[in-house]
Each structure stands twice: as structure tokens, then as C-alpha cells.
CSV table of C-alpha atoms in Angstrom, one decimal:
chain,number,residue,atom,x,y,z
A,291,MET,CA,55.7,-111.9,57.7
A,292,ASP,CA,55.7,-108.8,58.2
A,293,TYR,CA,53.6,-105.7,58.7
A,294,LYS,CA,52.8,-105.0,55.0
A,295,GLN,CA,52.2,-108.6,54.5
A,296,ALA,CA,49.9,-108.1,57.4
A,297,GLY,CA,47.8,-105.4,55.3
A,298,VAL,CA,49.5,-102.1,56.8
A,299,ASP,CA,52.1,-100.6,54.2
A,300,VAL,CA,54.3,-98.6,56.5
A,301,GLU,CA,56.4,-97.1,53.2
A,302,ALA,CA,53.1,-96.0,51.4
A,303,GLY,CA,52.2,-94.0,54.8
A,304,ARG,CA,55.5,-92.1,54.4
A,305,GLU,CA,54.8,-91.6,50.8
A,306,PHE,CA,51.5,-90.3,51.2
A,307,VAL,CA,52.8,-87.8,54.3
A,308,LYS,CA,55.6,-86.6,51.5
A,309,LYS,CA,53.0,-86.1,48.7
A,310,ILE,CA,50.3,-83.9,51.1
A,311,THR,CA,53.2,-82.2,52.8
A,312,ASP,CA,53.3,-78.6,50.4
A,313,SER,CA,49.2,-78.5,50.2
A,314,VAL,CA,49.2,-78.6,54.3
A,315,ALA,CA,52.0,-76.1,54.4
A,316,SER,CA,49.8,-73.6,52.2
A,317,THR,CA,47.0,-73.4,55.2
A,318,TYR,CA,49.5,-72.4,57.7
A,319,ARG,CA,48.8,-68.6,59.2
A,320,GLN,CA,50.9,-66.7,62.1
A,321,GLY,CA,51.3,-68.6,64.8
A,322,VAL,CA,52.3,-72.0,63.5
A,323,LEU,CA,55.6,-73.2,65.0
A,324,GLY,CA,57.6,-76.1,62.9
A,325,GLY,CA,56.3,-78.1,60.3
A,326,LEU,CA,54.4,-81.2,59.6
A,327,GLY,CA,55.7,-84.6,60.8
A,328,GLY,CA,56.2,-83.9,64.2
A,329,PHE,CA,54.4,-85.9,67.3
A,330,GLY,CA,52.3,-82.9,68.3
A,331,GLY,CA,51.6,-79.5,66.3
A,332,CYS,CA,52.7,-76.3,67.9
A,333,PHE,CA,50.9,-72.9,67.6
A,334,GLU,CA,51.5,-69.6,69.5
A,335,LEU,CA,48.6,-68.0,70.8
A,336,PRO,CA,47.8,-64.6,68.7
A,337,GLN,CA,49.1,-61.1,70.5
A,338,GLY,CA,46.8,-58.4,71.4
A,339,TYR,CA,44.0,-60.9,73.7
A,340,GLN,CA,43.6,-59.5,77.6
A,341,GLN,CA,42.2,-62.6,78.6
A,342,PRO,CA,42.2,-65.7,75.5
A,343,VAL,CA,40.0,-68.0,75.9
A,344,LEU,CA,40.3,-71.2,73.6
A,345,VAL,CA,37.2,-72.6,72.1
A,346,SER,CA,37.5,-76.3,71.0
A,347,GLY,CA,35.4,-78.5,68.8
A,348,THR,CA,35.4,-82.0,66.9
A,349,ASP,CA,32.8,-83.5,64.4
A,350,GLY,CA,32.9,-86.0,61.3
A,351,VAL,CA,31.0,-86.0,57.9
A,352,GLY,CA,28.8,-88.9,58.7
A,353,THR,CA,27.2,-91.1,55.9
A,354,LYS,CA,27.5,-88.7,53.4
A,355,LEU,CA,30.9,-90.3,53.3
A,356,LYS,CA,28.8,-93.5,51.8
A,357,ILE,CA,28.0,-91.3,48.6
A,358,ALA,CA,31.5,-90.0,47.7
A,359,HIS,CA,32.2,-93.6,47.9
A,360,GLU,CA,30.0,-94.6,46.0
A,361,LEU,CA,30.4,-92.0,43.3
A,362,ASN,CA,34.5,-92.1,43.8
A,363,GLN,CA,34.3,-88.3,44.3
A,364,HIS,CA,36.8,-87.4,47.5
A,365,ASP,CA,37.2,-83.7,46.8
A,366,THR,CA,34.5,-82.1,48.6
A,367,VAL,CA,34.5,-83.9,51.9
A,368,GLY,CA,37.1,-82.7,53.4
A,369,ILE,CA,35.5,-79.0,53.1
A,370,ASP,CA,32.3,-80.8,55.0
A,371,LEU,CA,35.0,-81.9,57.8
A,372,VAL,CA,36.4,-78.4,58.3
A,373,ALA,CA,33.0,-76.7,58.2
A,374,MET,CA,30.9,-78.8,60.8
A,375,CYS,CA,34.0,-78.0,63.0
A,376,VAL,CA,34.6,-73.9,62.5
A,377,ASN,CA,30.9,-73.2,62.2
A,378,ASP,CA,30.5,-74.8,65.7
A,379,ILE,CA,33.2,-72.8,67.7
A,380,LEU,CA,32.2,-69.9,65.7
A,381,THR,CA,29.2,-69.5,67.3
A,382,SER,CA,30.9,-68.6,70.8
A,383,GLY,CA,32.6,-65.5,68.3
A,384,ALA,CA,35.9,-67.4,68.4
A,385,GLU,CA,38.2,-67.0,65.4
A,386,PRO,CA,39.3,-70.4,64.5
A,387,LEU,CA,43.2,-70.8,64.7
A,388,PHE,CA,44.2,-74.4,63.5
A,389,PHE,CA,42.6,-77.9,62.6
A,390,LEU,CA,43.7,-81.4,63.0
A,391,ASP,CA,42.2,-84.4,61.0
A,392,TYR,CA,41.7,-88.3,61.9
A,393,LEU,CA,41.7,-90.4,58.3
A,394,ALA,CA,41.0,-94.0,59.2
A,395,THR,CA,41.2,-96.5,56.2
A,396,GLY,CA,41.3,-100.2,55.4
A,397,LYS,CA,44.2,-99.5,52.8
A,398,LEU,CA,45.9,-96.8,51.9
A,399,ASP,CA,45.1,-95.4,48.4
A,400,SER,CA,47.4,-92.3,48.3
A,401,SER,CA,45.6,-90.7,45.3
A,402,GLN,CA,42.2,-91.2,46.6
A,403,LEU,CA,43.1,-89.5,50.3
A,404,ALA,CA,45.0,-86.9,48.9
A,405,LYS,CA,41.9,-85.5,47.2
A,406,VAL,CA,40.2,-85.4,50.6
A,407,ILE,CA,43.2,-83.9,51.9
A,408,ASN,CA,43.1,-81.0,49.6
A,409,GLY,CA,39.4,-80.9,50.2
A,410,ILE,CA,40.5,-80.2,54.2
A,411,VAL,CA,43.2,-77.8,52.6
A,412,THR,CA,40.7,-75.8,50.7
A,413,GLY,CA,38.4,-75.7,54.1
A,414,CYS,CA,41.1,-74.5,56.0
A,415,LYS,CA,41.7,-71.5,53.8
A,416,GLU,CA,37.9,-70.3,53.2
A,417,SER,CA,38.0,-70.3,57.3
A,418,GLY,CA,41.4,-68.7,57.6
A,419,CYS,CA,42.8,-71.6,59.7
A,420,ALA,CA,46.0,-73.8,59.7
A,421,LEU,CA,45.9,-77.4,59.4
A,422,LEU,CA,48.3,-77.9,62.0
A,423,GLY,CA,48.5,-81.9,61.7
A,424,GLY,CA,46.4,-85.2,61.9
A,425,GLU,CA,46.8,-89.0,61.8
A,426,THR,CA,46.3,-91.4,58.7
A,427,ALA,CA,45.6,-94.9,60.0
A,428,GLU,CA,45.6,-98.0,58.0
A,429,MET,CA,43.0,-100.4,59.2
A,430,PRO,CA,43.1,-103.4,57.2
A,431,GLY,CA,39.8,-105.6,57.8
A,432,PHE,CA,38.2,-102.8,59.6
A,433,TYR,CA,37.0,-101.4,56.5
A,434,GLN,CA,35.3,-102.1,53.1
A,435,GLN,CA,37.7,-101.9,50.3
A,436,GLY,CA,38.1,-98.5,49.3
A,437,GLU,CA,36.3,-96.8,52.3
A,438,TYR,CA,37.4,-94.4,54.7
A,439,ASP,CA,36.2,-92.6,57.6
A,440,LEU,CA,36.8,-89.0,58.9
A,441,ALA,CA,37.1,-87.1,62.4
A,442,GLY,CA,38.3,-83.1,62.4
A,443,PHE,CA,39.7,-81.1,65.6
A,444,CYS,CA,39.4,-77.8,65.8
A,445,VAL,CA,40.5,-75.0,68.5
A,446,GLY,CA,39.9,-71.5,68.0
A,447,VAL,CA,40.4,-68.0,70.3
A,448,VAL,CA,38.2,-65.2,71.7
A,449,GLU,CA,38.7,-62.9,74.2
A,450,LYS,CA,36.7,-63.6,77.6
A,451,SER,CA,34.5,-60.3,77.5
A,452,LYS,CA,33.2,-61.0,73.8
A,453,ILE,CA,32.2,-64.6,74.1
A,454,LEU,CA,28.7,-64.8,72.6
A,455,ASP,CA,26.5,-66.9,75.2
A,456,GLY,CA,22.9,-65.3,74.4
A,457,ASN,CA,22.5,-64.1,78.2
A,458,ASN,CA,21.8,-60.6,77.1
A,459,ILE,CA,19.3,-61.8,74.4
A,460,GLN,CA,15.9,-59.4,74.7
A,461,LEU,CA,12.3,-59.9,74.3
A,462,GLY,CA,11.5,-58.6,70.5
A,463,ASP,CA,15.3,-59.2,69.1
A,464,VAL,CA,15.4,-61.1,66.2
A,465,ALA,CA,16.8,-64.3,64.5
A,466,ILE,CA,18.6,-63.9,60.9
A,467,ALA,CA,19.3,-66.7,58.8
A,468,LEU,CA,22.0,-67.3,57.1
A,469,PRO,CA,21.3,-69.8,53.8
A,470,SER,CA,22.8,-73.4,53.9
A,471,SER,CA,24.5,-74.4,50.4
A,472,GLY,CA,22.5,-77.6,50.5
A,473,ILE,CA,21.9,-80.6,52.9
A,474,HIS,CA,25.1,-80.2,54.6
A,475,SER,CA,26.3,-83.0,56.4
A,476,ASN,CA,23.4,-84.0,58.2
A,477,GLY,CA,20.4,-86.6,57.7
A,478,PHE,CA,22.1,-88.4,55.0
A,479,SER,CA,21.4,-91.8,57.0
A,480,LEU,CA,17.5,-90.9,55.9
A,481,VAL,CA,18.2,-89.8,52.4
A,482,ARG,CA,19.9,-92.6,51.3
A,483,LYS,CA,17.0,-94.5,52.9
A,484,ILE,CA,14.6,-92.4,50.6
A,485,ILE,CA,16.7,-93.0,47.6
A,486,GLU,CA,17.4,-96.2,47.8
A,487,THR,CA,13.4,-97.2,48.9
A,488,ALA,CA,12.3,-95.0,45.7
A,489,GLY,CA,14.7,-97.4,43.5
A,490,LEU,CA,16.9,-94.4,42.4
A,491,SER,CA,20.8,-93.8,41.9
A,492,TRP,CA,22.9,-90.8,42.4
A,493,GLN,CA,23.0,-90.4,38.8
A,494,ASP,CA,19.2,-90.1,38.4
A,495,LYS,CA,18.4,-86.1,37.7
A,496,PRO,CA,14.5,-85.3,39.3
A,497,LEU,CA,12.9,-82.6,37.7
A,498,GLU,CA,12.9,-80.5,40.8
A,499,LEU,CA,16.7,-80.5,40.5
A,500,GLU,CA,17.2,-78.7,37.7
A,501,GLY,CA,19.3,-80.7,35.7
A,502,LYS,CA,21.9,-81.6,38.6
A,503,THR,CA,22.2,-85.1,39.8
A,504,LEU,CA,21.3,-86.3,43.2
A,505,GLY,CA,25.2,-87.0,43.9
A,506,GLU,CA,25.8,-83.6,42.5
A,507,VAL,CA,23.3,-82.0,44.8
A,508,CYS,CA,23.9,-84.2,48.0
A,509,LEU,CA,27.8,-83.5,47.8
A,510,THR,CA,27.5,-80.1,47.6
A,511,PRO,CA,29.8,-78.8,50.6
A,512,THR,CA,28.6,-77.3,53.4
A,513,GLN,CA,28.9,-73.8,53.5
A,514,ILE,CA,31.6,-72.4,55.7
A,515,TYR,CA,30.3,-69.1,57.5
A,516,VAL,CA,33.4,-67.8,59.5
A,517,LYS,CA,34.9,-65.1,57.5
A,518,PRO,CA,31.3,-63.2,56.9
A,519,VAL,CA,30.4,-63.7,60.6
A,520,LEU,CA,33.5,-62.4,62.1
A,521,ALA,CA,33.6,-59.3,59.5
A,522,ALA,CA,30.4,-58.8,60.7
A,523,ILE,CA,31.5,-58.6,64.5
A,524,GLU,CA,34.6,-56.5,63.8
A,525,SER,CA,32.8,-54.2,62.1
A,526,GLY,CA,30.7,-53.4,65.1
A,527,LEU,CA,27.6,-55.1,64.3
A,528,ALA,CA,26.5,-56.2,67.6
A,529,ILE,CA,25.6,-60.2,67.1
A,530,LYS,CA,24.2,-61.3,70.6
A,531,ALA,CA,24.2,-65.2,69.8
A,532,MET,CA,24.7,-67.6,66.9
A,533,ALA,CA,23.5,-71.0,66.4
A,534,HIS,CA,24.9,-73.3,63.7
A,535,ILE,CA,21.9,-75.3,62.1
A,536,THR,CA,23.0,-78.8,62.1
A,537,GLY,CA,21.6,-82.5,63.1
A,538,GLY,CA,18.3,-82.2,64.5
A,539,GLY,CA,17.7,-78.9,62.4
A,540,ILE,CA,16.1,-75.8,64.0
A,541,PRO,CA,14.7,-77.2,66.7
A,542,GLU,CA,17.3,-78.9,68.4
A,543,ASN,CA,20.1,-76.4,67.7
A,544,LEU,CA,18.5,-72.8,67.8
A,545,PRO,CA,17.7,-73.1,71.5
A,546,ARG,CA,21.2,-74.2,72.6
A,547,CYS,CA,22.1,-70.0,72.3
A,548,LEU,CA,18.8,-68.8,73.9
A,549,PRO,CA,18.7,-68.2,78.0
A,550,LYS,CA,16.2,-70.2,80.0
A,551,ASP,CA,13.5,-67.9,79.9
A,552,LYS,CA,13.1,-67.1,76.4
A,553,SER,CA,12.3,-68.8,73.2
A,554,ILE,CA,12.0,-67.7,69.5
A,555,GLU,CA,8.9,-67.6,67.1
A,556,VAL,CA,9.9,-68.8,63.6
A,557,ASN,CA,7.7,-68.1,60.5
A,558,LEU,CA,8.3,-71.1,58.6
A,559,HIS,CA,7.1,-68.9,55.2
A,560,SER,CA,9.8,-66.1,56.0
A,561,TRP,CA,12.1,-68.4,53.7
A,562,THR,CA,12.2,-70.2,50.7
A,563,ILE,CA,13.1,-74.3,51.6
A,564,PRO,CA,15.3,-75.3,48.7
A,565,PRO,CA,14.3,-77.9,46.1
A,566,ILE,CA,16.3,-80.8,47.2
A,567,PHE,CA,14.1,-80.7,50.5
A,568,GLN,CA,10.8,-80.4,48.8
A,569,TRP,CA,11.8,-83.7,46.7
A,570,LEU,CA,12.9,-85.6,49.8
A,571,ALA,CA,9.8,-84.7,51.6
A,572,LYS,CA,7.7,-85.5,48.9
A,573,THR,CA,9.7,-88.8,47.5
A,574,GLY,CA,9.9,-90.1,51.1
A,575,ASN,CA,6.7,-89.2,52.2
A,576,VAL,CA,8.4,-87.3,55.0
A,577,ASN,CA,5.9,-85.2,57.1
A,578,GLN,CA,6.7,-81.9,58.3
A,579,GLU,CA,7.6,-82.1,61.8
A,580,ALA,CA,10.5,-85.0,60.4
A,581,MET,CA,11.9,-82.9,58.0
A,582,LEU,CA,12.1,-79.9,60.5
A,583,ASN,CA,14.0,-82.3,63.1
A,584,THR,CA,16.5,-84.2,60.5
A,585,PHE,CA,17.4,-81.3,58.0
A,586,ASN,CA,18.8,-77.7,58.0
A,587,LEU,CA,15.9,-76.8,55.4
A,588,GLY,CA,17.8,-74.3,53.6
A,589,VAL,CA,18.9,-72.4,57.1
A,590,GLY,CA,22.7,-73.1,57.7
A,591,PHE,CA,23.6,-70.6,60.4
A,592,VAL,CA,21.3,-68.4,62.5
A,593,VAL,CA,22.6,-64.9,64.0
A,594,ILE,CA,20.4,-62.9,66.6
A,595,VAL,CA,20.4,-59.3,67.0
A,596,GLU,CA,18.3,-56.1,68.0
A,597,GLU,CA,15.7,-55.9,65.6
A,598,LYS,CA,16.5,-52.1,65.1
A,599,ILE,CA,20.2,-53.2,63.2
A,600,ALA,CA,18.3,-56.1,60.9
A,601,ASP,CA,18.5,-54.1,57.9
A,602,SER,CA,22.4,-53.5,58.7
A,603,VAL,CA,23.0,-57.0,59.1
A,604,ILE,CA,21.4,-58.5,55.9
A,605,LYS,CA,23.0,-56.1,54.0
A,606,HIS,CA,26.4,-56.9,55.4
A,607,PHE,CA,25.9,-60.5,54.5
A,608,GLY,CA,24.6,-59.6,51.3
A,609,LYS,CA,28.1,-58.3,50.4
A,610,TYR,CA,29.3,-62.1,50.7
A,611,VAL,CA,26.5,-63.3,48.7
A,612,LEU,CA,24.5,-64.5,51.6
A,613,ASP,CA,21.0,-63.9,50.8
A,614,ALA,CA,20.2,-63.2,54.8
A,615,LYS,CA,16.6,-63.2,56.1
A,616,VAL,CA,14.7,-62.5,59.4
A,617,ILE,CA,12.9,-65.7,60.0
A,618,GLY,CA,11.8,-65.1,63.8
A,619,LYS,CA,11.5,-63.2,66.8
A,620,VAL,CA,12.6,-63.4,70.4
A,621,ILE,CA,9.3,-64.1,72.9
A,622,LYS,CA,9.0,-65.3,76.5
A,623,GLY,CA,9.4,-69.1,76.9
A,624,ASP,CA,11.1,-72.0,77.9
A,625,GLN,CA,14.0,-72.0,75.7
A,626,ASN,CA,12.2,-73.5,72.8
A,627,ILE,CA,11.2,-72.8,69.2
A,628,LYS,CA,7.4,-72.3,68.3
A,629,PHE,CA,6.4,-72.4,64.3
A,630,CYS,CA,4.1,-70.3,62.7
């Protein structure tokens, strides 16, 4: 016997790397040393920093991948993978430098996985970071036929004196929400359970979704906020803290950027909850508390600033077609969220 008879095609793996090399190279930026195929990716720190601090993050796409598998649509989940990582490190004020992926599958399907990589490439370009390397693991017997899993790893840099940690947040500062593009990459175990229990399929078109299928809406990739937010900081807009609204929703994620003696009062009527969340709540009979603790409900990212510059911040994000809205105000408290 040999490795191929055991289910691992080494030659197919080599051909897959060749197939994606040009696509990966298209993400390279200043700082990349060498090319794809080494044991490690090398990146030179940018010039101009006095005390550069590296900021790292890692994440996956979760059970959203089950929908991609069922619909055989693999070109957007790579964007999700990058977005979940770069949006996280962005909250420190960091500029993403490079990204690595880990892709595991039962049997290597180069056509399928090339689409996944192309999505990762798209996400890297949108966030300005290089796809420095990755690992593709063929693991027969570990995954169902046609299925794969993804993990991503991102490293960024920020000047030590400019790290955003929320320590200078003051009473009266405001929280400005940047809209999500949809469900993003959290809560899909509940989404799938609701659709399964309702006896629906990903091809169904609920009236609330205005002609789109459930599959289309659910696979909408996660919004990447890197370029608009970094541009805001570079323009001199004094952002004090930021939060990426992921699993656990606003209640879990927004307090992570607050000092221990501050809270935020959030007005639930200050933004319009997108139709997909309204449909999920109604179809699954999910109460408001559970919705808030599971989904982003249309708020993908939050920046905290002084109230006097709120209009300027909103105007800035409008240039990037992001309909930003003030959703809350900083109050005395114990690092939690109070809804009104």
C-alpha cells in the first residue's frame, strides 16, 4: 500500500499549491519576503514605527460552512474567514499586515478549495494584508465527503502609544454603530435549527427577504471594516475604543472595550433591525434577549468617540457607503450594557 491508497494524494496537493500560487501572490504588499511554499512566511516590519506592537488574532467561520457545503457555494466563506480575524485586531487600532489560513478536508477537491482560497484572497485585498502562507490538510475519514473546515490567523501592527484600549473613555461619549452586511459568521447553529424546524430549505424565499433565497442572504460575507476605520484614524478623528460585534452580540462584545467603571446605554430604537433577523425571531419564536445575545442584529462594528465629533465620524463613514448611527451613550456602571 501507499499513501494515495490510504486516501491522501500528495501529488494532488502539490498541484493545488501550484494552482493557487498566482492568486496568493496578488495579495503581496511591501514587507513580504520570499514566496509561497517555504516552511514559514517571512514579513519585514514596516518602517516609521517608534515602538511597533504586533497584534494577532485567530478565528474560523463556524457552522456557516454547512450552508456552503449544502449549496456547493464556496467563493464567499474565505472572505468571512479573513473578516473575522482582521476586524478583531482592528479594534486595537492595528493595521493588518499578513494572514495565514488552515484548510482541512477529507479528500482534496482542488476546484472546490481554489474557490475558498479565492475568497480568502478577496478578503485579504479588501483589508490590505498579504496572504503569507497556509496549510492544506487532507484527512480521509475525518470529514464527510465534500466537506472542509477553515481557520485563519492574522497579525497586524500599531504604534504602542496609539493602542486603543478604552482607558480614556469619558461619561457622555457616544457609541456609533457601523452596519453589518447581514448575519456575518455567528449564530448559524440557531439559524440552521430554525430553518430545519420550520421545514424550509435554503432555496426558499420568505416574503421578508424581498425575492432573495435564505441561502443567498445567509451566505452574504462578513463586512470588512479595516480601510474605513483606519482612514478615520489617519484623518485625525479621535476614536477612543472599538468593538467587533460577533458571537454573543452587543451584550457580550461592546463591554470588552469599556473601562471597569463605565457602561453604555444602548437605544434599541436607534437603528433598523434588518429583515433577516426579524424573520428569524418570528419563525423561530426567539425572544428579544436571545436574539441580542446571539446575533449582531445589524450592528457589525462600534466606535466610541466624543459626542461633539459624532457628526464628523458619521459623515466620514458615509463616504464608504456605511450608514453609521449613534446608538448609545457612555454612563456610570460596571462594564455592561443597558438597553432602553
